[in-house]
């Protein structure tokens, strides 16, 4: 999809469709007034008549609008003017694209409204457009070939704002294409994305992006004594991989942080011997979304070139109930030397993250973030709305929360009181992999990982509720969301 800036006045724009947005304002104002004037008061009449209210994501499509050169005019509701921000723009840009694509329109001009033509807005809009254009029909043979958007132009950027607009477009494209790259990995079913295949794709991406990459095979993993990762992998005939991708800045800030991005990549989670119910188990192909997010984030960072070093560590494995699978009660020794009593083989994400977090520290990470589809309990707590955030260092966590806000991703911090630590104290080993208390399942999961982060500033993102959309949204296809990638990219580039 080609995305450019359009400098013509709106009435003179020749396009399949002209798109703009309407606030719950009453009369047309600013750019909308100009358009209304050209269209002989058409917009004013629609608003006065109550047909166009400006309610969020309300769609009004007009054909052959009088006074305009465009073949169609699409008015998208933008809600209250006061509440409008780049997150709204991202969504409504995406919703407009999906609305027009479904109607076999191939190109449109999106008119940014008054005072909105800056770099941040261009970036958000482009992120909305490119992520909205992503479909999960890769394996369908009857794809509708007439439904595609070829080009979009963004109007509203005059000579003075052109530089900002172009910068925003470029940045938005880098971030959104990385997000779609991650979503594409998550969309792959487990027979087409084994740990080995995931590692191969990560390697290919890294080489193309100019990042250094190392993939540890099962032998190296064993040599390094990653007993927690191996314990999960031993139930499968597919061998595990530990994927390590490193970005080194050309001119690193002396004494600056080294960020470790750690992502859970269980390419399929059956639960192991503590097997999951059949109903809905097919969704467990997305249990590698944390890893995909981190690999995708590295792709964007390679292009954006932050000044800090970043080490991405992704443990990849299946969780299967094979003849060699670990069993409840088994005691494993993690790479750090800590012993773990595995009371439930379905709490496998924290096991593989234990070794990955330890390894990231050993490789030099001074600040950690992990992302994982870790617990069903996070869906109970936050539904599919917010990412669960946990941390051991409030200053580091606050930085991430600020980045989440800037990137338009909803995240909510949960408590990590010492009392919850008691829940995972082991009876027969140092710790156990599930809590013995009632409730707090996402917190005890986070505490388990924290045990391996130690004093290193660390954040855990539980994306089990948010990495996959069961239904499509007006601005996003059903399926993988790529959530938290934008936040992480913002975090690292703002350090
Ligand atoms: N991969 C699951 C968590 C999950 C659940 C992801 C729903 C996406 C949607 C994880 O490995 C798991 O099974 N967790 C268990 C932990 C429990 C045994 C303590 C869970 O949440 O039930
Ligand atoms: Zn599990
Ligand atoms: Zn899992």
Short mmCIF file of C-alpha atoms and ligand atoms in Angstrom, two decimals:
data_model
loop_
_atom_site.label_atom_id
_atom_site.label_comp_id
_atom_site.label_asym_id
_atom_site.label_seq_id
_atom_site.Cartn_x
_atom_site.Cartn_y
_atom_site.Cartn_z
CA UNK A 1 0.00 0.00 0.00
CA UNK A 2 1.41 3.31 -1.10
CA UNK A 3 0.98 6.21 1.37
CA UNK A 4 1.80 9.78 0.39
CA UNK A 5 0.90 13.36 1.26
CA UNK A 6 -1.76 15.20 -0.76
CA UNK A 7 -1.39 18.96 -1.04
CA UNK A 8 -4.46 19.86 -3.15
CA UNK A 9 -7.43 21.61 -1.56
CA UNK A 10 -10.04 19.04 -0.57
CA UNK A 11 -12.68 20.03 -3.12
CA UNK A 12 -10.16 19.54 -5.94
CA UNK A 13 -8.97 16.11 -4.78
CA UNK A 14 -9.65 13.48 -7.44
CA UNK A 15 -9.95 10.10 -5.77
CA UNK A 16 -12.20 7.05 -5.38
CA UNK A 17 -13.05 8.44 -1.98
CA UNK A 18 -12.36 11.41 0.23
CA UNK A 19 -12.42 10.51 3.92
CA UNK A 20 -12.67 12.82 6.86
CA UNK A 21 -14.01 12.73 10.41
CA UNK A 22 -16.81 14.46 12.22
CA UNK A 23 -16.91 15.39 15.91
CA UNK A 24 -20.03 15.51 18.04
CA UNK A 25 -19.74 19.25 17.56
CA UNK A 26 -22.89 20.37 15.91
CA UNK A 27 -22.08 22.61 12.97
CA UNK A 28 -19.20 21.88 10.60
CA UNK A 29 -16.07 23.68 11.76
CA UNK A 30 -12.53 24.16 10.46
CA UNK A 31 -11.68 21.85 7.57
CA UNK A 32 -15.19 20.48 7.60
CA UNK A 33 -16.66 23.95 7.10
CA UNK A 34 -14.45 24.38 4.04
CA UNK A 35 -15.69 21.08 2.67
CA UNK A 36 -19.28 21.96 3.50
CA UNK A 37 -18.90 25.23 1.64
CA UNK A 38 -17.60 23.45 -1.47
CA UNK A 39 -20.43 20.92 -1.24
CA UNK A 40 -23.08 23.64 -1.04
CA UNK A 41 -24.01 23.04 2.60
CA UNK A 42 -24.48 19.29 2.25
CA UNK A 43 -22.64 18.42 5.46
CA UNK A 44 -24.49 21.00 7.46
CA UNK A 45 -27.79 19.57 6.26
CA UNK A 46 -26.78 16.02 7.21
CA UNK A 47 -25.66 17.12 10.65
CA UNK A 48 -28.70 19.32 11.26
CA UNK A 49 -30.98 16.53 10.05
CA UNK A 50 -29.43 14.16 12.60
CA UNK A 51 -28.17 11.73 9.99
CA UNK A 52 -24.55 12.48 10.84
CA UNK A 53 -24.00 12.66 14.61
CA UNK A 54 -20.22 12.25 14.94
CA UNK A 55 -20.68 9.27 17.24
CA UNK A 56 -17.46 7.24 17.37
CA UNK A 57 -16.96 5.15 14.22
CA UNK A 58 -20.33 6.07 12.71
CA UNK A 59 -19.91 5.69 8.93
CA UNK A 60 -21.72 7.83 6.36
CA UNK A 61 -20.88 7.15 2.72
CA UNK A 62 -22.02 9.63 0.09
CA UNK A 63 -21.70 8.97 -3.61
CA UNK A 64 -20.93 11.63 -6.21
CA UNK A 65 -20.94 14.43 -3.61
CA UNK A 66 -21.92 17.69 -5.22
CA UNK A 67 -19.12 20.24 -5.57
CA UNK A 68 -16.33 17.75 -4.90
CA UNK A 69 -14.06 16.04 -7.44
CA UNK A 70 -13.90 12.83 -5.37
CA UNK A 71 -16.23 9.98 -6.37
CA UNK A 72 -17.28 9.38 -2.77
CA UNK A 73 -17.21 11.17 0.54
CA UNK A 74 -16.87 9.05 3.68
CA UNK A 75 -17.60 10.76 6.99
CA UNK A 76 -16.31 8.86 10.02
CA UNK A 77 -17.61 9.66 13.49
CA UNK A 78 -14.80 10.81 15.80
CA UNK A 79 -16.69 11.23 19.07
CA UNK A 80 -16.17 14.18 21.40
CA UNK A 81 -13.60 16.74 20.24
CA UNK A 82 -12.10 16.95 23.76
CA UNK A 83 -11.50 13.21 23.97
CA UNK A 84 -9.95 12.99 20.50
CA UNK A 85 -6.30 11.92 20.38
CA UNK A 86 -3.88 9.95 18.23
CA UNK A 87 -5.37 6.68 19.49
CA UNK A 88 -8.78 7.72 18.11
CA UNK A 89 -7.18 8.72 14.83
CA UNK A 90 -5.39 5.37 14.55
CA UNK A 91 -8.66 3.51 14.99
CA UNK A 92 -10.81 5.62 12.74
CA UNK A 93 -8.19 5.60 9.97
CA UNK A 94 -8.14 1.82 10.19
CA UNK A 95 -11.92 1.58 10.29
CA UNK A 96 -12.21 3.79 7.19
CA UNK A 97 -9.75 1.59 5.33
CA UNK A 98 -11.58 -1.63 6.19
CA UNK A 99 -14.95 -0.05 5.35
CA UNK A 100 -13.80 1.06 1.89
CA UNK A 101 -11.82 -2.11 1.18
CA UNK A 102 -14.93 -4.19 1.83
CA UNK A 103 -16.65 -2.08 -0.86
CA UNK A 104 -13.90 -2.71 -3.42
CA UNK A 105 -12.59 0.84 -3.30
CA UNK A 106 -8.88 0.84 -4.17
CA UNK A 107 -7.69 4.23 -3.05
CA UNK A 108 -8.66 7.19 -0.94
CA UNK A 109 -7.54 10.52 0.42
CA UNK A 110 -7.73 10.95 4.18
CA UNK A 111 -8.18 14.56 5.23
CA UNK A 112 -6.57 15.43 8.56
CA UNK A 113 -8.55 18.11 10.33
CA UNK A 114 -7.52 21.47 11.74
CA UNK A 115 -4.36 21.62 13.89
CA UNK A 116 -4.00 17.87 13.56
CA UNK A 117 -1.36 17.82 10.86
CA UNK A 118 1.75 16.92 12.85
CA UNK A 119 4.24 14.06 12.95
CA UNK A 120 2.51 12.14 15.73
CA UNK A 121 -0.83 12.22 13.92
CA UNK A 122 0.67 11.05 10.64
CA UNK A 123 2.41 8.19 12.43
CA UNK A 124 -0.75 7.13 14.26
CA UNK A 125 -2.87 7.30 11.12
CA UNK A 126 -0.38 5.26 9.10
CA UNK A 127 -0.16 2.69 11.90
CA UNK A 128 -3.95 2.47 11.84
CA UNK A 129 -4.03 2.07 8.06
CA UNK A 130 -1.33 -0.56 7.76
CA UNK A 131 -2.50 -2.68 10.70
CA UNK A 132 -6.09 -2.46 9.41
CA UNK A 133 -4.97 -3.70 6.00
CA UNK A 134 -3.66 -6.97 7.50
CA UNK A 135 -5.90 -10.00 6.85
CA UNK A 136 -5.77 -13.48 8.30
CA UNK A 137 -6.85 -15.24 5.10
CA UNK A 138 -3.38 -16.50 4.17
CA UNK A 139 -4.54 -20.10 3.96
CA UNK A 140 -7.87 -19.45 2.22
CA UNK A 141 -7.88 -20.41 -1.43
CA UNK A 142 -10.94 -18.31 -2.33
CA UNK A 143 -9.54 -14.90 -1.43
CA UNK A 144 -11.48 -12.02 -2.91
CA UNK A 145 -8.97 -10.48 -5.28
CA UNK A 146 -10.90 -7.29 -5.86
CA UNK A 147 -10.69 -6.24 -2.21
CA UNK A 148 -7.47 -4.33 -1.75
CA UNK A 149 -6.33 -0.80 -1.08
CA UNK A 150 -3.60 0.32 -3.43
CA UNK A 151 -2.94 3.86 -2.32
CA UNK A 152 -3.83 6.35 0.35
CA UNK A 153 -2.93 10.02 0.41
CA UNK A 154 -3.07 12.17 3.54
CA UNK A 155 -4.33 15.70 3.07
CA UNK A 156 -3.98 18.63 5.45
CA UNK A 157 -0.19 18.94 5.53
CA UNK A 158 0.82 22.25 4.00
CA UNK A 159 4.34 23.27 2.95
CA UNK A 160 5.23 24.02 6.59
CA UNK A 161 4.11 20.62 7.92
CA UNK A 162 5.34 18.51 5.02
CA UNK A 163 8.56 17.40 6.72
CA UNK A 164 6.68 16.33 9.84
CA UNK A 165 4.10 14.49 7.77
CA UNK A 166 6.70 12.56 5.83
CA UNK A 167 8.60 11.66 8.99
CA UNK A 168 5.41 10.42 10.63
CA UNK A 169 4.51 8.33 7.60
CA UNK A 170 7.94 6.70 7.54
CA UNK A 171 7.92 5.95 11.25
CA UNK A 172 4.34 4.71 11.21
CA UNK A 173 5.16 2.35 8.38
CA UNK A 174 8.18 0.88 10.18
CA UNK A 175 6.22 0.25 13.38
CA UNK A 176 3.05 -1.06 11.74
CA UNK A 177 4.86 -3.36 9.33
CA UNK A 178 6.75 -4.81 12.29
CA UNK A 179 3.44 -5.27 14.09
CA UNK A 180 2.00 -7.09 11.06
CA UNK A 181 5.16 -9.19 10.86
CA UNK A 182 4.53 -10.30 14.45
CA UNK A 183 0.83 -10.90 13.74
CA UNK A 184 1.72 -13.03 10.75
CA UNK A 185 3.85 -15.27 12.98
CA UNK A 186 1.04 -15.54 15.53
CA UNK A 187 -1.45 -16.39 12.81
CA UNK A 188 0.59 -19.43 11.74
CA UNK A 189 -0.81 -22.72 13.00
CA UNK A 190 1.55 -24.92 15.00
CA UNK A 191 2.10 -27.41 12.17
CA UNK A 192 3.50 -24.56 10.09
CA UNK A 193 5.36 -22.85 12.92
CA UNK A 194 7.43 -25.22 15.04
CA UNK A 195 10.18 -23.83 17.29
CA UNK A 196 12.69 -24.63 14.54
CA UNK A 197 10.66 -22.81 11.89
CA UNK A 198 10.12 -19.81 14.17
CA UNK A 199 13.87 -19.64 14.76
CA UNK A 200 14.46 -19.80 11.00
CA UNK A 201 12.07 -16.93 10.39
CA UNK A 202 13.64 -14.87 13.18
CA UNK A 203 17.08 -15.53 11.72
CA UNK A 204 16.01 -14.49 8.22
CA UNK A 205 14.40 -11.31 9.54
CA UNK A 206 17.47 -10.43 11.62
CA UNK A 207 19.86 -10.91 8.70
CA UNK A 208 17.71 -8.79 6.42
CA UNK A 209 17.40 -6.07 9.04
CA UNK A 210 21.12 -6.04 9.86
CA UNK A 211 20.77 -7.45 13.38
CA UNK A 212 23.01 -10.11 14.83
CA UNK A 213 21.30 -13.37 15.64
CA UNK A 214 22.16 -16.64 17.33
CA UNK A 215 19.89 -19.65 17.63
CA UNK A 216 20.74 -22.17 20.35
CA UNK A 217 19.72 -25.72 19.47
CA UNK A 218 18.74 -28.43 21.95
CA UNK A 219 22.38 -29.42 22.51
CA UNK A 220 23.52 -25.87 23.35
CA UNK A 221 20.45 -25.47 25.55
CA UNK A 222 21.42 -28.62 27.43
CA UNK A 223 25.10 -27.55 27.67
CA UNK A 224 23.96 -24.29 29.24
CA UNK A 225 21.84 -26.28 31.72
CA UNK A 226 18.57 -24.60 30.83
CA UNK A 227 16.69 -27.24 32.76
CA UNK A 228 13.40 -25.34 32.97
CA UNK A 229 13.12 -24.86 29.20
CA UNK A 230 14.20 -28.46 28.58
CA UNK A 231 11.59 -29.77 31.02
CA UNK A 232 8.81 -28.27 28.91
CA UNK A 233 10.37 -29.34 25.62
CA UNK A 234 10.96 -32.98 26.63
CA UNK A 235 7.33 -33.94 26.01
CA UNK A 236 7.54 -33.09 22.31
CA UNK A 237 9.33 -34.60 19.33
CA UNK A 238 9.97 -31.05 18.11
CA UNK A 239 13.24 -29.79 19.63
CA UNK A 240 13.33 -26.41 21.42
CA UNK A 241 15.24 -23.34 20.33
CA UNK A 242 16.53 -20.32 22.20
CA UNK A 243 16.50 -17.36 19.82
CA UNK A 244 18.82 -14.45 20.59
CA UNK A 245 18.74 -11.30 18.47
CA UNK A 246 20.97 -8.34 19.30
CA UNK A 247 20.84 -4.73 18.23
CA UNK A 248 23.99 -2.74 18.92
CA UNK A 249 23.85 1.02 18.31
CA UNK A 250 26.59 2.63 16.23
CA UNK A 251 27.25 5.18 18.97
CA UNK A 252 26.02 3.73 22.26
CA UNK A 253 25.44 6.24 25.05
CA UNK A 254 28.16 5.45 27.61
CA UNK A 255 26.76 3.88 30.77
CA UNK A 256 23.35 3.58 29.12
CA UNK A 257 20.98 0.71 29.84
CA UNK A 258 21.03 -2.56 27.96
CA UNK A 259 17.43 -3.59 27.39
CA UNK A 260 16.50 -7.27 27.46
CA UNK A 261 13.30 -8.15 25.61
CA UNK A 262 12.17 -11.63 26.54
CA UNK A 263 9.13 -13.27 24.91
CA UNK A 264 7.34 -16.55 25.56
CA UNK A 265 7.10 -18.65 22.41
CA UNK A 266 5.20 -21.84 23.10
CA UNK A 267 4.29 -22.70 19.52
CA UNK A 268 1.51 -24.91 20.86
CA UNK A 269 0.35 -25.37 24.43
CA UNK A 270 -1.64 -28.55 25.01
CA UNK A 271 -1.04 -28.16 28.73
CA UNK A 272 1.24 -31.20 28.73
CA UNK A 273 0.27 -34.00 31.12
CA UNK A 274 -1.97 -31.47 32.94
CA UNK A 275 -3.80 -31.41 29.64
CA UNK A 276 -6.20 -28.66 28.60
CA UNK A 277 -9.84 -29.32 27.64
CA UNK A 278 -10.41 -29.92 23.91
CA UNK A 279 -12.85 -27.05 23.62
CA UNK A 280 -10.94 -24.01 22.36
CA UNK A 281 -7.55 -25.71 22.50
CA UNK A 282 -6.91 -24.73 18.86
CA UNK A 283 -6.34 -21.19 20.05
CA UNK A 284 -3.18 -22.26 21.86
CA UNK A 285 -1.26 -21.70 18.64
CA UNK A 286 -1.08 -18.08 19.80
CA UNK A 287 0.88 -19.04 22.89
CA UNK A 288 3.97 -17.75 21.09
CA UNK A 289 2.63 -14.20 20.78
CA UNK A 290 5.04 -12.80 23.38
CA UNK A 291 8.00 -14.11 21.42
CA UNK A 292 6.56 -12.86 18.14
CA UNK A 293 6.08 -9.41 19.66
CA UNK A 294 9.69 -9.22 20.75
CA UNK A 295 11.03 -10.46 17.41
CA UNK A 296 8.78 -7.95 15.64
CA UNK A 297 9.91 -5.15 17.96
CA UNK A 298 13.53 -5.91 17.00
CA UNK A 299 12.58 -5.56 13.34
CA UNK A 300 11.27 -2.05 13.98
CA UNK A 301 14.20 -1.11 16.23
CA UNK A 302 16.69 -2.14 13.55
CA UNK A 303 15.18 0.54 11.31
CA UNK A 304 14.61 3.19 13.98
CA UNK A 305 18.13 2.86 15.40
CA UNK A 306 17.78 3.78 19.08
CA UNK A 307 20.92 4.72 21.05
CA UNK A 308 20.68 1.82 23.52
CA UNK A 309 21.70 -1.80 23.07
CA UNK A 310 18.84 -4.31 22.95
CA UNK A 311 19.06 -8.06 23.46
CA UNK A 312 16.00 -10.10 22.50
CA UNK A 313 15.74 -13.58 24.01
CA UNK A 314 12.95 -15.89 22.90
CA UNK A 315 12.61 -19.42 24.29
CA UNK A 316 10.65 -21.51 21.78
CA UNK A 317 9.12 -24.90 22.43
CA UNK A 318 5.96 -26.97 22.21
CA UNK A 319 4.20 -28.10 25.38
CA UNK A 320 3.12 -31.67 24.63
CA UNK A 321 2.06 -34.70 26.66
CA UNK A 322 4.49 -37.14 24.98
CA UNK A 323 5.87 -40.29 26.57
CA UNK A 324 8.87 -38.36 27.85
CA UNK A 325 6.83 -35.42 29.09
CA UNK A 326 7.43 -34.06 32.56
CA UNK A 327 4.83 -35.00 35.14
CA UNK A 328 3.25 -33.15 38.03
CA UNK A 329 5.56 -33.36 41.02
CA UNK A 330 8.73 -33.46 38.93
CA UNK A 331 11.53 -31.29 40.22
CA UNK A 332 13.63 -29.38 37.71
CA UNK A 333 16.78 -27.30 38.06
CA UNK A 334 16.72 -24.00 36.18
CA UNK A 335 19.82 -22.47 34.59
CA UNK A 336 20.14 -20.18 37.60
CA UNK A 337 20.48 -23.21 39.89
CA UNK A 338 17.07 -22.69 41.52
CA UNK A 339 15.01 -25.87 41.87
CA UNK A 340 11.39 -25.90 40.74
CA UNK A 341 8.59 -28.22 41.69
CA UNK A 342 6.32 -28.56 38.65
CA UNK A 343 2.88 -28.98 40.16
CA UNK A 344 1.05 -28.24 36.91
CA UNK A 345 2.66 -28.84 33.53
CA UNK A 346 0.29 -26.29 31.98
CA UNK A 347 2.08 -23.49 33.84
CA UNK A 348 4.91 -23.89 31.35
CA UNK A 349 5.38 -20.29 30.19
CA UNK A 350 6.97 -19.21 33.45
CA UNK A 351 9.35 -22.19 33.27
CA UNK A 352 10.77 -21.28 29.89
CA UNK A 353 10.88 -17.58 30.84
CA UNK A 354 12.86 -18.45 33.98
CA UNK A 355 15.78 -19.61 31.87
CA UNK A 356 15.33 -16.90 29.24
CA UNK A 357 15.33 -14.09 31.83
CA UNK A 358 18.39 -15.57 33.51
CA UNK A 359 20.16 -15.88 30.17
CA UNK A 360 19.28 -12.30 29.14
CA UNK A 361 20.89 -11.07 32.35
CA UNK A 362 23.95 -13.21 31.71
CA UNK A 363 24.23 -11.66 28.24
CA UNK A 364 24.34 -8.21 29.84
CA UNK A 365 20.75 -6.94 30.03
CA UNK A 366 20.39 -4.31 32.75
CA UNK A 367 16.66 -3.65 32.21
CA UNK A 368 14.19 -6.38 31.35
CA UNK A 369 10.74 -6.57 29.84
CA UNK A 370 9.04 -9.88 29.19
CA UNK A 371 5.82 -10.42 27.25
CA UNK A 372 3.85 -13.63 27.57
CA UNK A 373 0.43 -15.16 27.08
CA UNK A 374 0.94 -16.35 30.63
CA UNK A 375 -2.37 -16.82 32.40
CA UNK A 376 -6.07 -17.34 31.80
CA UNK A 377 -6.51 -15.44 35.06
CA UNK A 378 -5.52 -12.17 33.37
CA UNK A 379 -8.63 -12.55 31.18
CA UNK A 380 -10.72 -12.80 34.35
CA UNK A 381 -9.06 -9.67 35.78
CA UNK A 382 -8.84 -7.40 32.73
CA UNK A 383 -10.83 -9.17 29.97
CA UNK A 384 -9.52 -8.47 26.46
CA UNK A 385 -9.16 -4.75 27.13
CA UNK A 386 -5.96 -4.16 29.11
CA UNK A 387 -2.54 -5.81 29.11
CA UNK A 388 -1.59 -6.83 32.66
CA UNK A 389 1.58 -5.07 33.83
CA UNK A 390 3.79 -6.27 36.70
CA UNK A 391 7.13 -4.92 37.84
CA UNK A 392 9.80 -4.88 40.52
CA UNK A 393 10.96 -1.31 39.91
CA UNK A 394 8.38 1.48 39.80
CA UNK A 395 10.54 3.95 37.87
CA UNK A 396 11.09 1.42 35.07
CA UNK A 397 7.41 0.41 35.13
CA UNK A 398 6.31 4.05 34.96
CA UNK A 399 8.41 4.54 31.83
CA UNK A 400 6.64 1.62 30.19
CA UNK A 401 3.20 2.84 31.22
CA UNK A 402 3.98 6.27 29.74
CA UNK A 403 5.05 4.61 26.49
CA UNK A 404 1.85 2.54 26.44
CA UNK A 405 -0.15 5.74 26.67
CA UNK A 406 1.83 7.38 23.88
CA UNK A 407 1.48 4.30 21.68
CA UNK A 408 -2.26 4.01 22.29
CA UNK A 409 -2.14 0.59 23.95
CA UNK A 410 -4.18 -0.03 27.09
CA UNK A 411 -2.16 -1.43 29.97
CA UNK A 412 -2.94 -1.75 33.66
CA UNK A 413 -0.50 -2.37 36.50
CA UNK A 414 -1.32 -5.05 39.07
CA UNK A 415 0.16 -5.34 42.59
CA UNK A 416 3.15 -7.47 43.52
CA UNK A 417 3.03 -7.46 47.33
CA UNK A 418 5.39 -9.81 49.14
CA UNK A 419 2.40 -11.76 50.45
CA UNK A 420 1.90 -13.24 46.97
CA UNK A 421 5.49 -14.48 46.97
CA UNK A 422 4.46 -16.87 49.76
CA UNK A 423 2.03 -18.58 47.36
CA UNK A 424 4.86 -20.09 45.30
CA UNK A 425 7.18 -21.17 48.14
CA UNK A 426 8.09 -24.78 47.43
CA UNK A 427 7.41 -27.74 49.69
CA UNK A 428 10.01 -30.02 48.15
CA UNK A 429 12.04 -27.56 46.04
CA UNK A 430 12.94 -23.83 46.14
CA UNK A 431 9.74 -22.76 44.39
CA UNK A 432 6.69 -24.33 42.81
CA UNK A 433 5.27 -23.33 39.43
CA UNK A 434 1.71 -22.60 40.57
CA UNK A 435 0.37 -20.76 43.61
CA UNK A 436 -0.94 -22.71 46.56
CA UNK A 437 -3.30 -19.95 47.66
CA UNK A 438 -6.66 -19.27 46.08
CA UNK A 439 -6.80 -16.69 43.32
CA UNK A 440 -4.20 -14.17 42.19
CA UNK A 441 -3.12 -16.51 39.40
CA UNK A 442 -1.62 -13.80 37.20
CA UNK A 443 0.29 -12.31 40.13
CA UNK A 444 1.79 -15.61 41.28
CA UNK A 445 2.79 -16.25 37.66
CA UNK A 446 4.53 -12.88 37.59
CA UNK A 447 6.20 -13.56 40.95
CA UNK A 448 7.63 -16.79 39.60
CA UNK A 449 9.37 -14.94 36.76
CA UNK A 450 10.46 -12.19 39.15
CA UNK A 451 12.40 -14.77 41.15
CA UNK A 452 14.71 -15.08 38.14
CA UNK A 453 14.94 -11.36 37.40
CA UNK A 454 16.21 -10.76 40.94
CA UNK A 455 17.21 -7.14 41.51
CA UNK A 456 17.39 -6.28 37.82
CA UNK A 457 14.61 -3.82 36.91
CA UNK A 458 12.03 -6.00 35.23
CA UNK A 459 8.53 -5.73 33.80
CA UNK A 460 6.21 -8.55 32.90
CA UNK A 461 3.39 -8.06 30.39
CA UNK A 462 0.63 -10.65 30.53
CA UNK A 463 -0.91 -10.51 27.05
CA UNK A 464 -3.05 -13.66 27.27
CA UNK A 465 -6.24 -11.60 27.08
CA UNK A 466 -5.14 -9.08 24.46
CA UNK A 467 -2.90 -10.83 21.93
CA UNK A 468 -5.84 -12.42 20.13
CA UNK A 469 -9.19 -10.92 19.10
CA UNK A 470 -11.96 -13.52 18.95
CA UNK A 471 -14.01 -11.14 16.81
CA UNK A 472 -12.96 -8.67 14.19
CA UNK A 473 -13.11 -4.98 15.06
CA UNK A 474 -13.99 -2.19 12.67
CA UNK A 475 -10.27 -1.34 12.53
CA UNK A 476 -8.67 -4.77 12.88
CA UNK A 477 -9.14 -8.27 11.48
CA UNK A 478 -10.09 -11.10 13.80
CA UNK A 479 -7.11 -12.93 15.28
CA UNK A 480 -3.62 -11.76 16.27
CA UNK A 481 -3.34 -8.15 17.46
CA UNK A 482 0.40 -7.65 17.86
CA UNK A 483 -0.33 -5.90 21.16
CA UNK A 484 2.51 -4.30 23.14
CA UNK A 485 4.91 -4.05 20.19
CA UNK A 486 4.24 -0.35 19.70
CA UNK A 487 4.71 0.30 23.42
CA UNK A 488 8.03 -1.53 23.50
CA UNK A 489 9.32 0.26 20.42
CA UNK A 490 8.32 3.59 21.96
CA UNK A 491 9.96 2.65 25.26
CA UNK A 492 13.28 1.68 23.74
CA UNK A 493 13.45 4.62 21.33
CA UNK A 494 12.70 7.08 24.12
CA UNK A 495 15.50 5.89 26.45
N1 LIG B 1 -0.90 -20.42 27.70
C1 LIG B 1 -1.62 -20.50 28.91
C2 LIG B 1 -2.33 -19.20 29.28
C3 LIG B 1 -3.43 -18.74 28.38
C4 LIG B 1 -4.74 -18.97 28.70
C5 LIG B 1 -3.16 -18.02 27.24
C6 LIG B 1 -5.76 -18.52 27.90
C7 LIG B 1 -4.17 -17.57 26.44
C8 LIG B 1 -5.47 -17.81 26.78
C9 LIG B 1 -0.69 -20.86 30.05
O1 LIG B 1 0.41 -21.60 29.71
C10 LIG B 1 -1.49 -21.65 31.04
O2 LIG B 1 -1.98 -22.66 30.67
N2 LIG B 1 -1.65 -21.11 32.24
C11 LIG B 1 -2.42 -21.75 33.23
C12 LIG B 1 -1.73 -21.56 34.55
C13 LIG B 1 -2.33 -22.36 35.66
C14 LIG B 1 -2.10 -23.84 35.43
C15 LIG B 1 -1.70 -21.93 36.96
C16 LIG B 1 -3.81 -21.10 33.25
O3 LIG B 1 -3.90 -19.89 33.08
O4 LIG B 1 -4.78 -21.82 33.38
ZN1 LIG B 2 -0.03 -23.70 29.69
ZN1 LIG B 3 1.08 -21.42 27.72
#
